[in-house]
PDB file of C-alpha atoms in Angstrom:
ATOM      1  CA  UNK A1089     -39.714 -36.838  38.475  1.00 57.00           C
ATOM      2  CA  UNK A1090     -37.158 -36.949  41.073  1.00 69.00           C
ATOM      3  CA  UNK A1091     -35.070 -34.595  40.091  1.00 78.00           C
ATOM      4  CA  UNK A1092     -32.452 -35.248  41.762  1.00 77.00           C
ATOM      5  CA  UNK A1093     -32.169 -39.397  40.834  1.00 75.00           C
ATOM      6  CA  UNK A1094     -32.622 -38.123  37.069  1.00 73.00           C
ATOM      7  CA  UNK A1095     -29.289 -35.487  37.482  1.00 73.00           C
ATOM      8  CA  UNK A1096     -26.941 -37.743  39.346  1.00 71.00           C
ATOM      9  CA  UNK A1097     -25.267 -39.614  36.686  1.00 72.00           C
ATOM     10  CA  UNK A1098     -23.953 -36.395  35.092  1.00 77.00           C
ATOM     11  CA  UNK A1099     -21.849 -35.371  38.109  1.00 77.00           C
ATOM     12  CA  UNK A1100     -24.533 -33.818  39.967  1.00 85.00           C
ATOM     13  CA  UNK A1101     -23.692 -34.163  43.763  1.00 90.00           C
ATOM     14  CA  UNK A1102     -25.732 -33.881  46.767  1.00 92.00           C
ATOM     15  CA  UNK A1103     -24.331 -32.801  50.026  1.00 94.00           C
ATOM     16  CA  UNK A1104     -27.299 -33.281  53.710  1.00 94.00           C
ATOM     17  CA  UNK A1105     -26.809 -29.648  55.979  1.00 94.00           C
ATOM     18  CA  UNK A1106     -26.493 -30.984  59.650  1.00 90.00           C
ATOM     19  CA  UNK A1107     -24.696 -29.786  62.156  1.00 87.00           C
ATOM     20  CA  UNK A1108     -24.797 -29.782  66.055  1.00 85.00           C
ATOM     21  CA  UNK A1109     -27.976 -30.433  67.662  1.00 82.00           C
ATOM     22  CA  UNK A1110     -26.445 -28.946  70.874  1.00 81.00           C
ATOM     23  CA  UNK A1111     -26.728 -25.796  69.527  1.00 80.00           C
ATOM     24  CA  UNK A1112     -29.929 -25.603  68.423  1.00 81.00           C
ATOM     25  CA  UNK A1113     -33.366 -27.583  69.868  1.00 80.00           C
ATOM     26  CA  UNK A1114     -32.871 -30.841  67.246  1.00 79.00           C
ATOM     27  CA  UNK A1115     -36.046 -30.416  65.258  1.00 84.00           C
ATOM     28  CA  UNK A1116     -35.780 -29.145  61.885  1.00 86.00           C
ATOM     29  CA  UNK A1117     -33.451 -27.631  59.554  1.00 94.00           C
ATOM     30  CA  UNK A1118     -35.049 -26.729  56.199  1.00 96.00           C
ATOM     31  CA  UNK A1119     -35.086 -24.076  53.062  1.00 98.00           C
ATOM     32  CA  UNK A1120     -31.166 -22.885  53.138  1.00 98.00           C
ATOM     33  CA  UNK A1121     -29.810 -20.049  51.130  1.00 98.00           C
ATOM     34  CA  UNK A1122     -26.604 -19.356  49.633  1.00 98.00           C
ATOM     35  CA  UNK A1123     -23.714 -16.896  47.695  1.00 98.00           C
ATOM     36  CA  UNK A1124     -21.026 -16.899  46.318  1.00 98.00           C
ATOM     37  CA  UNK A1125     -18.943 -13.797  47.963  1.00 97.00           C
ATOM     38  CA  UNK A1126     -16.150 -13.714  47.306  1.00 97.00           C
ATOM     39  CA  UNK A1127     -14.948 -17.641  47.042  1.00 97.00           C
ATOM     40  CA  UNK A1128     -16.524 -17.735  49.777  1.00 97.00           C
ATOM     41  CA  UNK A1129     -19.986 -20.082  49.621  1.00 98.00           C
ATOM     42  CA  UNK A1130     -21.993 -18.220  52.742  1.00 97.00           C
ATOM     43  CA  UNK A1131     -25.444 -19.982  53.830  1.00 97.00           C
ATOM     44  CA  UNK A1132     -28.170 -19.968  55.911  1.00 97.00           C
ATOM     45  CA  UNK A1133     -29.507 -22.776  56.933  1.00 97.00           C
ATOM     46  CA  UNK A1134     -33.565 -21.884  58.741  1.00 97.00           C
ATOM     47  CA  UNK A1135     -34.755 -23.752  61.891  1.00 95.00           C
ATOM     48  CA  UNK A1136     -38.484 -23.832  63.620  1.00 94.00           C
ATOM     49  CA  UNK A1137     -38.300 -25.156  66.544  1.00 92.00           C
ATOM     50  CA  UNK A1138     -41.898 -27.020  65.247  1.00 91.00           C
ATOM     51  CA  UNK A1139     -41.448 -30.385  63.324  1.00 89.00           C
ATOM     52  CA  UNK A1140     -44.102 -31.262  60.382  1.00 88.00           C
ATOM     53  CA  UNK A1141     -46.520 -34.242  60.850  1.00 85.00           C
ATOM     54  CA  UNK A1142     -46.730 -34.360  57.069  1.00 85.00           C
ATOM     55  CA  UNK A1143     -49.227 -37.773  55.324  1.00 84.00           C
ATOM     56  CA  UNK A1144     -47.066 -37.524  51.907  1.00 74.00           C
ATOM     57  CA  UNK A1145     -47.956 -39.593  49.270  1.00 71.00           C
ATOM     58  CA  UNK A1146     -51.337 -38.932  51.026  1.00 72.00           C
ATOM     59  CA  UNK A1147     -51.302 -42.621  53.885  1.00 75.00           C
ATOM     60  CA  UNK A1148     -52.424 -41.772  57.310  1.00 80.00           C
ATOM     61  CA  UNK A1149     -53.316 -39.149  58.050  1.00 83.00           C
ATOM     62  CA  UNK A1150     -53.821 -36.887  61.208  1.00 84.00           C
ATOM     63  CA  UNK A1151     -56.850 -36.559  62.034  1.00 83.00           C
ATOM     64  CA  UNK A1152     -56.508 -32.773  62.465  1.00 83.00           C
ATOM     65  CA  UNK A1153     -55.389 -33.433  58.647  1.00 84.00           C
ATOM     66  CA  UNK A1154     -52.447 -34.212  56.201  1.00 87.00           C
ATOM     67  CA  UNK A1155     -50.167 -30.980  58.109  1.00 85.00           C
ATOM     68  CA  UNK A1156     -49.788 -30.875  61.408  1.00 87.00           C
ATOM     69  CA  UNK A1157     -47.353 -29.235  63.063  1.00 89.00           C
ATOM     70  CA  UNK A1158     -46.052 -30.726  66.337  1.00 89.00           C
ATOM     71  CA  UNK A1159     -45.302 -27.974  68.504  1.00 89.00           C
ATOM     72  CA  UNK A1160     -43.933 -28.418  71.939  1.00 89.00           C
ATOM     73  CA  UNK A1161     -45.687 -27.994  74.746  1.00 90.00           C
ATOM     74  CA  UNK A1162     -45.158 -24.936  76.515  1.00 91.00           C
ATOM     75  CA  UNK A1163     -44.407 -22.653  73.322  1.00 90.00           C
ATOM     76  CA  UNK A1164     -47.224 -23.275  70.131  1.00 90.00           C
ATOM     77  CA  UNK A1165     -45.621 -20.431  68.048  1.00 94.00           C
ATOM     78  CA  UNK A1166     -44.091 -21.094  64.687  1.00 95.00           C
ATOM     79  CA  UNK A1167     -40.718 -18.889  65.635  1.00 95.00           C
ATOM     80  CA  UNK A1168     -37.753 -19.282  62.593  1.00 96.00           C
ATOM     81  CA  UNK A1169     -33.814 -18.625  63.841  1.00 96.00           C
ATOM     82  CA  UNK A1170     -31.348 -18.692  61.100  1.00 97.00           C
ATOM     83  CA  UNK A1171     -28.225 -20.143  60.717  1.00 96.00           C
ATOM     84  CA  UNK A1172     -25.538 -18.498  58.984  1.00 96.00           C
ATOM     85  CA  UNK A1173     -21.408 -19.807  57.953  1.00 95.00           C
ATOM     86  CA  UNK A1174     -20.538 -21.255  55.237  1.00 96.00           C
ATOM     87  CA  UNK A1175     -19.999 -24.752  52.849  1.00 97.00           C
ATOM     88  CA  UNK A1176     -16.552 -26.389  52.149  1.00 96.00           C
ATOM     89  CA  UNK A1177     -17.273 -27.193  48.877  1.00 93.00           C
ATOM     90  CA  UNK A1178     -15.035 -29.913  48.690  1.00 90.00           C
ATOM     91  CA  UNK A1179     -15.040 -31.047  52.300  1.00 90.00           C
ATOM     92  CA  UNK A1180     -18.659 -31.061  52.004  1.00 90.00           C
ATOM     93  CA  UNK A1181     -19.201 -29.700  54.876  1.00 91.00           C
ATOM     94  CA  UNK A1182     -21.492 -26.745  56.787  1.00 93.00           C
ATOM     95  CA  UNK A1183     -19.409 -24.872  59.355  1.00 93.00           C
ATOM     96  CA  UNK A1184     -21.450 -22.910  61.203  1.00 90.00           C
ATOM     97  CA  UNK A1185     -21.173 -20.848  65.002  1.00 76.00           C
ATOM     98  CA  UNK A1186     -24.278 -19.547  65.578  1.00 83.00           C
ATOM     99  CA  UNK A1187     -27.843 -18.266  65.360  1.00 94.00           C
ATOM    100  CA  UNK A1188     -27.262 -14.564  63.655  1.00 97.00           C
ATOM    101  CA  UNK A1189     -27.782 -12.749  66.114  1.00 97.00           C
ATOM    102  CA  UNK A1190     -30.907 -10.288  65.937  1.00 98.00           C
ATOM    103  CA  UNK A1191     -31.685  -9.364  69.095  1.00 97.00           C
ATOM    104  CA  UNK A1192     -30.974  -5.256  69.300  1.00 97.00           C
ATOM    105  CA  UNK A1193     -33.430  -4.240  66.785  1.00 98.00           C
ATOM    106  CA  UNK A1194     -36.466  -7.293  67.815  1.00 97.00           C
ATOM    107  CA  UNK A1195     -39.292  -6.582  69.774  1.00 97.00           C
ATOM    108  CA  UNK A1196     -41.692  -9.242  71.072  1.00 97.00           C
ATOM    109  CA  UNK A1197     -44.387 -10.683  68.485  1.00 97.00           C
ATOM    110  CA  UNK A1198     -47.396  -9.856  68.086  1.00 98.00           C
ATOM    111  CA  UNK A1199     -47.825 -12.954  65.701  1.00 97.00           C
ATOM    112  CA  UNK A1200     -47.427 -16.154  66.113  1.00 96.00           C
ATOM    113  CA  UNK A1201     -45.186 -16.933  62.984  1.00 96.00           C
ATOM    114  CA  UNK A1202     -42.041 -15.173  64.622  1.00 97.00           C
ATOM    115  CA  UNK A1203     -38.642 -14.037  63.022  1.00 98.00           C
ATOM    116  CA  UNK A1204     -37.242 -13.822  59.599  1.00 98.00           C
ATOM    117  CA  UNK A1205     -38.534 -16.853  57.068  1.00 98.00           C
ATOM    118  CA  UNK A1206     -37.147 -18.303  54.415  1.00 98.00           C
ATOM    119  CA  UNK A1207     -33.849 -15.845  53.674  1.00 98.00           C
ATOM    120  CA  UNK A1208     -32.137 -15.485  50.803  1.00 98.00           C
ATOM    121  CA  UNK A1209     -28.790 -14.289  51.005  1.00 98.00           C
ATOM    122  CA  UNK A1210     -27.654 -11.240  49.061  1.00 98.00           C
ATOM    123  CA  UNK A1211     -24.844  -8.065  48.957  1.00 98.00           C
ATOM    124  CA  UNK A1212     -25.305  -5.034  47.362  1.00 98.00           C
ATOM    125  CA  UNK A1213     -23.147  -2.135  47.688  1.00 97.00           C
ATOM    126  CA  UNK A1214     -19.942  -3.864  49.534  1.00 97.00           C
ATOM    127  CA  UNK A1215     -23.256  -4.806  52.344  1.00 98.00           C
ATOM    128  CA  UNK A1216     -24.209  -8.659  53.556  1.00 98.00           C
ATOM    129  CA  UNK A1217     -28.152  -9.212  53.597  1.00 98.00           C
ATOM    130  CA  UNK A1218     -31.097 -11.785  54.490  1.00 98.00           C
ATOM    131  CA  UNK A1219     -33.991 -10.866  53.289  1.00 98.00           C
ATOM    132  CA  UNK A1220     -37.290 -13.172  53.642  1.00 98.00           C
ATOM    133  CA  UNK A1221     -41.081 -12.021  54.878  1.00 98.00           C
ATOM    134  CA  UNK A1222     -41.504 -10.994  57.943  1.00 98.00           C
ATOM    135  CA  UNK A1223     -44.716 -11.591  59.780  1.00 98.00           C
ATOM    136  CA  UNK A1224     -44.738 -11.023  64.025  1.00 98.00           C
ATOM    137  CA  UNK A1225     -45.453  -6.652  63.346  1.00 98.00           C
ATOM    138  CA  UNK A1226     -48.834  -6.561  63.813  1.00 97.00           C
ATOM    139  CA  UNK A1227     -52.064  -8.644  65.183  1.00 97.00           C
ATOM    140  CA  UNK A1228     -53.075 -10.441  62.194  1.00 97.00           C
ATOM    141  CA  UNK A1229     -49.212 -11.196  60.094  1.00 97.00           C
ATOM    142  CA  UNK A1230     -49.874  -9.285  57.325  1.00 98.00           C
ATOM    143  CA  UNK A1231     -46.301 -10.487  55.601  1.00 98.00           C
ATOM    144  CA  UNK A1232     -44.194  -8.200  54.175  1.00 98.00           C
ATOM    145  CA  UNK A1233     -40.379  -8.512  53.511  1.00 98.00           C
ATOM    146  CA  UNK A1234     -36.846  -7.019  54.735  1.00 98.00           C
ATOM    147  CA  UNK A1235     -33.715  -6.695  54.440  1.00 98.00           C
ATOM    148  CA  UNK A1236     -32.065  -7.961  57.746  1.00 98.00           C
ATOM    149  CA  UNK A1237     -27.776  -5.915  57.236  1.00 98.00           C
ATOM    150  CA  UNK A1238     -25.530  -8.035  58.370  1.00 97.00           C
ATOM    151  CA  UNK A1239     -21.771  -8.243  60.228  1.00 97.00           C
ATOM    152  CA  UNK A1240     -20.090 -10.377  60.730  1.00 94.00           C
ATOM    153  CA  UNK A1241     -18.174  -9.615  64.660  1.00 92.00           C
ATOM    154  CA  UNK A1242     -14.662 -10.195  65.980  1.00 91.00           C
ATOM    155  CA  UNK A1243     -15.603 -13.831  67.719  1.00 90.00           C
ATOM    156  CA  UNK A1244     -17.424 -14.865  64.860  1.00 88.00           C
ATOM    157  CA  UNK A1245     -20.664 -14.028  64.831  1.00 92.00           C
ATOM    158  CA  UNK A1246     -23.200 -13.004  62.849  1.00 96.00           C
ATOM    159  CA  UNK A1247     -25.047  -9.587  64.113  1.00 97.00           C
ATOM    160  CA  UNK A1248     -28.274  -7.259  62.693  1.00 98.00           C
ATOM    161  CA  UNK A1249     -27.252  -4.059  62.558  1.00 98.00           C
ATOM    162  CA  UNK A1250     -30.089  -2.624  60.227  1.00 98.00           C
ATOM    163  CA  UNK A1251     -33.832  -3.606  59.191  1.00 98.00           C
ATOM    164  CA  UNK A1252     -35.447  -2.980  56.364  1.00 97.00           C
ATOM    165  CA  UNK A1253     -39.435  -3.656  56.375  1.00 98.00           C
ATOM    166  CA  UNK A1254     -39.804  -3.014  52.512  1.00 98.00           C
ATOM    167  CA  UNK A1255     -43.808  -2.045  51.809  1.00 98.00           C
ATOM    168  CA  UNK A1256     -44.994  -3.536  48.519  1.00 97.00           C
ATOM    169  CA  UNK A1257     -45.587  -0.650  45.852  1.00 97.00           C
ATOM    170  CA  UNK A1258     -49.100   1.036  45.053  1.00 95.00           C
ATOM    171  CA  UNK A1259     -50.892   1.958  47.880  1.00 95.00           C
ATOM    172  CA  UNK A1260     -48.679  -0.845  50.450  1.00 96.00           C
ATOM    173  CA  UNK A1261     -52.559  -2.871  51.201  1.00 96.00           C
ATOM    174  CA  UNK A1262     -51.856  -6.880  49.863  1.00 97.00           C
ATOM    175  CA  UNK A1263     -51.752  -8.850  53.159  1.00 97.00           C
ATOM    176  CA  UNK A1264     -48.457 -11.024  52.428  1.00 97.00           C
ATOM    177  CA  UNK A1265     -45.372 -10.647  50.663  1.00 97.00           C
ATOM    178  CA  UNK A1266     -43.345 -13.233  50.110  1.00 97.00           C
ATOM    179  CA  UNK A1267     -40.161 -14.621  47.826  1.00 98.00           C
ATOM    180  CA  UNK A1268     -39.495 -11.994  46.718  1.00 98.00           C
ATOM    181  CA  UNK A1269     -36.736 -12.557  44.649  1.00 98.00           C
ATOM    182  CA  UNK A1270     -33.045 -10.375  44.693  1.00 98.00           C
ATOM    183  CA  UNK A1271     -31.149  -9.833  41.363  1.00 98.00           C
ATOM    184  CA  UNK A1272     -28.518 -10.551  41.742  1.00 98.00           C
ATOM    185  CA  UNK A1273     -26.441  -7.620  39.576  1.00 97.00           C
ATOM    186  CA  UNK A1274     -29.294  -4.771  40.425  1.00 98.00           C
ATOM    187  CA  UNK A1275     -28.479  -3.421  43.829  1.00 98.00           C
ATOM    188  CA  UNK A1276     -31.469  -3.105  45.280  1.00 98.00           C
ATOM    189  CA  UNK A1277     -34.080  -4.748  43.206  1.00 98.00           C
ATOM    190  CA  UNK A1278     -35.921  -7.740  43.830  1.00 98.00           C
ATOM    191  CA  UNK A1279     -38.434 -10.629  40.881  1.00 98.00           C
ATOM    192  CA  UNK A1280     -40.784 -10.281  43.126  1.00 98.00           C
ATOM    193  CA  UNK A1281     -43.520 -12.383  40.738  1.00 96.00           C
ATOM    194  CA  UNK A1282     -42.500 -14.564  37.610  1.00 96.00           C
ATOM    195  CA  UNK A1283     -45.186 -14.676  35.623  1.00 96.00           C
ATOM    196  CA  UNK A1284     -46.473 -12.211  33.955  1.00 96.00           C
ATOM    197  CA  UNK A1285     -42.616 -11.498  35.173  1.00 98.00           C
ATOM    198  CA  UNK A1286     -43.346  -7.839  37.561  1.00 98.00           C
ATOM    199  CA  UNK A1287     -39.116  -6.482  39.234  1.00 98.00           C
ATOM    200  CA  UNK A1288     -39.784  -3.842  41.809  1.00 98.00           C
ATOM    201  CA  UNK A1289     -37.131  -1.558  42.919  1.00 98.00           C
ATOM    202  CA  UNK A1290     -36.764  -0.338  46.395  1.00 98.00           C
ATOM    203  CA  UNK A1291     -35.578   2.623  48.350  1.00 97.00           C
ATOM    204  CA  UNK A1292     -34.412   1.812  51.594  1.00 92.00           C
ATOM    205  CA  UNK A1293     -33.722   4.974  53.196  1.00 90.00           C
ATOM    206  CA  UNK A1294     -37.157   6.694  51.514  1.00 93.00           C
ATOM    207  CA  UNK A1295     -39.433   3.769  52.439  1.00 94.00           C
ATOM    208  CA  UNK A1296     -40.805   3.508  48.996  1.00 97.00           C
ATOM    209  CA  UNK A1297     -40.655  -0.061  46.261  1.00 98.00           C
ATOM    210  CA  UNK A1298     -41.457   1.133  42.905  1.00 98.00           C
ATOM    211  CA  UNK A1299     -42.445  -1.775  39.971  1.00 98.00           C
ATOM    212  CA  UNK A1300     -40.407  -0.636  37.166  1.00 98.00           C
ATOM    213  CA  UNK A1301     -40.971  -2.989  34.900  1.00 98.00           C
ATOM    214  CA  UNK A1302     -44.368  -5.934  34.029  1.00 98.00           C
ATOM    215  CA  UNK A1303     -44.011  -7.880  31.660  1.00 97.00           C
ATOM    216  CA  UNK A1304     -46.528  -9.932  29.248  1.00 95.00           C
ATOM    217  CA  UNK A1305     -48.175 -12.939  30.799  1.00 93.00           C
ATOM    218  CA  UNK A1306     -46.310 -16.569  29.750  1.00 94.00           C
ATOM    219  CA  UNK A1307     -49.967 -18.816  29.083  1.00 93.00           C
ATOM    220  CA  UNK A1308     -49.618 -21.262  31.811  1.00 94.00           C
ATOM    221  CA  UNK A1309     -52.064 -23.627  33.891  1.00 91.00           C
ATOM    222  CA  UNK A1310     -50.048 -23.288  36.654  1.00 92.00           C
ATOM    223  CA  UNK A1311     -48.563 -19.739  38.713  1.00 93.00           C
ATOM    224  CA  UNK A1312     -44.613 -19.454  39.018  1.00 95.00           C
ATOM    225  CA  UNK A1313     -44.161 -17.769  42.142  1.00 94.00           C
ATOM    226  CA  UNK A1314     -39.990 -16.615  43.680  1.00 96.00           C
ATOM    227  CA  UNK A1315     -37.503 -19.271  45.040  1.00 97.00           C
ATOM    228  CA  UNK A1316     -33.766 -18.776  44.323  1.00 98.00           C
ATOM    229  CA  UNK A1317     -32.270 -15.512  43.915  1.00 98.00           C
ATOM    230  CA  UNK A1318     -31.592 -13.897  40.359  1.00 98.00           C
ATOM    231  CA  UNK A1319     -28.108 -15.090  38.661  1.00 98.00           C
ATOM    232  CA  UNK A1320     -27.021 -14.232  35.163  1.00 97.00           C
ATOM    233  CA  UNK A1321     -25.265 -16.582  32.994  1.00 95.00           C
ATOM    234  CA  UNK A1322     -23.600 -15.171  30.588  1.00 92.00           C
ATOM    235  CA  UNK A1323     -26.658 -12.931  28.550  1.00 93.00           C
ATOM    236  CA  UNK A1324     -29.727 -14.542  30.361  1.00 95.00           C
ATOM    237  CA  UNK A1325     -30.460 -14.419  33.829  1.00 98.00           C
ATOM    238  CA  UNK A1326     -31.732 -17.232  35.546  1.00 98.00           C
ATOM    239  CA  UNK A1327     -34.224 -18.516  38.782  1.00 98.00           C
ATOM    240  CA  UNK A1328     -35.403 -21.703  40.591  1.00 98.00           C
ATOM    241  CA  UNK A1329     -38.877 -20.498  40.857  1.00 98.00           C
ATOM    242  CA  UNK A1330     -41.956 -22.797  42.955  1.00 97.00           C
ATOM    243  CA  UNK A1331     -45.115 -24.108  41.843  1.00 96.00           C
ATOM    244  CA  UNK A1332     -48.486 -24.738  44.601  1.00 94.00           C
ATOM    245  CA  UNK A1333     -50.437 -26.997  44.054  1.00 92.00           C
ATOM    246  CA  UNK A1334     -53.617 -27.460  46.553  1.00 89.00           C
ATOM    247  CA  UNK A1335     -56.033 -29.941  46.616  1.00 88.00           C
ATOM    248  CA  UNK A1336     -57.980 -31.650  48.944  1.00 84.00           C
ATOM    249  CA  UNK A1337     -57.346 -35.049  51.060  1.00 81.00           C
ATOM    250  CA  UNK A1338     -58.858 -38.375  50.919  1.00 78.00           C
ATOM    251  CA  UNK A1339     -60.076 -37.017  54.055  1.00 79.00           C
ATOM    252  CA  UNK A1340     -61.251 -34.342  52.548  1.00 82.00           C
ATOM    253  CA  UNK A1341     -58.973 -32.541  54.603  1.00 83.00           C
ATOM    254  CA  UNK A1342     -56.392 -29.343  52.743  1.00 84.00           C
ATOM    255  CA  UNK A1343     -53.469 -30.233  51.359  1.00 87.00           C
ATOM    256  CA  UNK A1344     -50.376 -29.210  49.063  1.00 88.00           C
ATOM    257  CA  UNK A1345     -47.679 -30.184  46.708  1.00 91.00           C
ATOM    258  CA  UNK A1346     -44.733 -27.612  45.605  1.00 94.00           C
ATOM    259  CA  UNK A1347     -43.078 -28.630  42.290  1.00 95.00           C
ATOM    260  CA  UNK A1348     -40.324 -25.921  41.190  1.00 96.00           C
ATOM    261  CA  UNK A1349     -38.830 -25.665  36.837  1.00 95.00           C
ATOM    262  CA  UNK A1350     -36.013 -23.291  36.121  1.00 96.00           C
ATOM    263  CA  UNK A1351     -36.854 -20.355  34.328  1.00 97.00           C
ATOM    264  CA  UNK A1352     -34.712 -18.038  31.535  1.00 97.00           C
ATOM    265  CA  UNK A1353     -34.860 -13.778  30.855  1.00 97.00           C
ATOM    266  CA  UNK A1354     -32.936 -12.286  28.064  1.00 97.00           C
ATOM    267  CA  UNK A1355     -31.439  -8.972  28.781  1.00 95.00           C
ATOM    268  CA  UNK A1356     -34.751  -7.254  28.270  1.00 97.00           C
ATOM    269  CA  UNK A1357     -36.160  -9.208  31.168  1.00 97.00           C
ATOM    270  CA  UNK A1358     -38.891 -11.206  28.215  1.00 96.00           C
ATOM    271  CA  UNK A1359     -38.917 -14.960  29.575  1.00 97.00           C
ATOM    272  CA  UNK A1360     -37.036 -17.453  27.260  1.00 95.00           C
ATOM    273  CA  UNK A1361     -37.494 -20.658  28.340  1.00 95.00           C
ATOM    274  CA  UNK A1362     -39.681 -22.045  31.208  1.00 96.00           C
ATOM    275  CA  UNK A1363     -38.473 -26.212  31.455  1.00 94.00           C
ATOM    276  CA  UNK A1364     -40.840 -28.487  32.944  1.00 92.00           C
ATOM    277  CA  UNK A1365     -42.205 -28.980  36.618  1.00 94.00           C
ATOM    278  CA  UNK A1366     -39.838 -31.327  39.150  1.00 93.00           C
ATOM    279  CA  UNK A1367     -39.616 -32.651  41.953  1.00 93.00           C
ATOM    280  CA  UNK A1368     -36.431 -32.576  44.418  1.00 93.00           C
ATOM    281  CA  UNK A1369     -36.337 -35.708  45.529  1.00 91.00           C
ATOM    282  CA  UNK A1370     -39.866 -36.742  45.089  1.00 89.00           C
ATOM    283  CA  UNK A1371     -41.955 -35.166  48.333  1.00 90.00           C
ATOM    284  CA  UNK A1372     -45.246 -33.740  48.237  1.00 90.00           C
ATOM    285  CA  UNK A1373     -43.125 -29.896  50.749  1.00 92.00           C
ATOM    286  CA  UNK A1374     -40.444 -28.801  48.542  1.00 95.00           C
ATOM    287  CA  UNK A1375     -38.838 -25.675  48.717  1.00 97.00           C
ATOM    288  CA  UNK A1376     -35.687 -23.939  46.593  1.00 98.00           C
ATOM    289  CA  UNK A1377     -34.516 -20.377  48.184  1.00 96.00           C
ATOM    290  CA  UNK A1378     -31.141 -20.174  46.684  1.00 98.00           C
ATOM    291  CA  UNK A1379     -28.405 -20.700  43.599  1.00 98.00           C
ATOM    292  CA  UNK A1380     -25.369 -19.373  43.149  1.00 98.00           C
ATOM    293  CA  UNK A1381     -21.814 -19.907  41.100  1.00 98.00           C
ATOM    294  CA  UNK A1382     -18.543 -21.015  42.503  1.00 97.00           C
ATOM    295  CA  UNK A1383     -15.976 -22.171  39.660  1.00 95.00           C
ATOM    296  CA  UNK A1384     -17.949 -23.151  37.079  1.00 92.00           C
ATOM    297  CA  UNK A1385     -20.190 -24.815  39.822  1.00 95.00           C
ATOM    298  CA  UNK A1386     -24.177 -24.481  40.131  1.00 96.00           C
ATOM    299  CA  UNK A1387     -24.366 -24.014  43.925  1.00 97.00           C
ATOM    300  CA  UNK A1388     -28.669 -25.072  44.046  1.00 97.00           C
ATOM    301  CA  UNK A1389     -30.496 -25.482  47.920  1.00 98.00           C
ATOM    302  CA  UNK A1390     -33.323 -26.667  49.307  1.00 97.00           C
ATOM    303  CA  UNK A1391     -35.883 -28.300  51.865  1.00 97.00           C
ATOM    304  CA  UNK A1392     -37.692 -31.245  52.245  1.00 95.00           C
ATOM    305  CA  UNK A1393     -40.822 -30.715  54.323  1.00 93.00           C
ATOM    306  CA  UNK A1394     -39.471 -27.933  57.066  1.00 93.00           C
ATOM    307  CA  UNK A1395     -37.209 -31.099  58.330  1.00 93.00           C
ATOM    308  CA  UNK A1396     -34.061 -30.909  55.898  1.00 95.00           C
ATOM    309  CA  UNK A1397     -32.152 -29.024  54.098  1.00 96.00           C
ATOM    310  CA  UNK A1398     -29.576 -30.520  51.041  1.00 96.00           C
ATOM    311  CA  UNK A1399     -27.403 -28.557  48.686  1.00 97.00           C
ATOM    312  CA  UNK A1400     -27.507 -29.854  44.954  1.00 95.00           C
ATOM    313  CA  UNK A1401     -23.844 -28.962  43.349  1.00 94.00           C
ATOM    314  CA  UNK A1402     -23.367 -29.521  39.228  1.00 93.00           C
ATOM    315  CA  UNK A1403     -21.392 -28.368  36.034  1.00 93.00           C
ATOM    316  CA  UNK A1404     -22.761 -25.349  34.998  1.00 93.00           C
ATOM    317  CA  UNK A1405     -22.769 -27.227  31.413  1.00 91.00           C
ATOM    318  CA  UNK A1406     -25.302 -30.170  33.167  1.00 90.00           C
ATOM    319  CA  UNK A1407     -27.113 -27.037  33.748  1.00 91.00           C
ATOM    320  CA  UNK A1408     -27.267 -25.226  30.629  1.00 90.00           C
ATOM    321  CA  UNK A1409     -28.095 -28.958  29.968  1.00 88.00           C
ATOM    322  CA  UNK A1410     -31.016 -28.484  31.342  1.00 88.00           C
ATOM    323  CA  UNK A1411     -32.445 -25.721  30.412  1.00 89.00           C
ATOM    324  CA  UNK A1412     -31.908 -26.028  26.580  1.00 84.00           C
ATOM    325  CA  UNK A1413     -34.029 -29.803  27.212  1.00 76.00           C
ATOM    326  CA  UNK A1414     -35.794 -29.366  30.533  1.00 64.00           C
TER     327      UNK A1414
END
């Protein structure tokens, strides 16, 4: 069931996030994030220099499989750039100046996945951060969450000024950590895993990550992973998270389906509600990594097949109904 189609009659608005392709290479804009910064909807859109070909609905599969990265002939990396700007809710426009300038802290990549992927925007203790996974610092593509502080300079461009690579809790030996969800009202805390809920605290100056809460698992037939930031609504905390279903295509090749749901915790981080799984637009590959509230409306961001970015806005009353009935 298409979530968007199902809720459009309740006053939901769907906004595509696009801007002048002369500012980038014309390939996909996707997996956006959003954050209410004192009445300004800061919005980040991820861009990669590749295009995904996906045999959606398992039709017209490529000889190399149902999901294939199409790269320029002279660049076989999967390189990410992040474009940070503002979303004008009234006009439905994304206003962006340029890509976030990371040149001061960048080093030659050691792996083919380059850049900060699937960032979430958060502001803690007066500092603005984008936080995502980076996999280009080792020769085997080990992934770790990184927290990048950014500032806006005099000509309106966003500049990365500090970068913290966050270790995994414990012995820090896992291969890939990704999709940790920043808890907006708890500085330097993340929901590392959704079910069972694991919350970690990061001490960036000491380079230490500590698990501070580990909840009881809720019985489900699928794993709930990360997604948006974790926001507070009333006495509860809410996030939009994803589940990944891996399966084989008719030709026996690896394929995947992403679905989402809302998860609600009480003030003590007990899971009190998990909604039914849904798709946004009934595509196989969809991903949410942003959610915020402004003027009694919820803004939820998602990407489609690494090729399209959207903001979905709805009234808080609509969200409350979904959390009760969905």
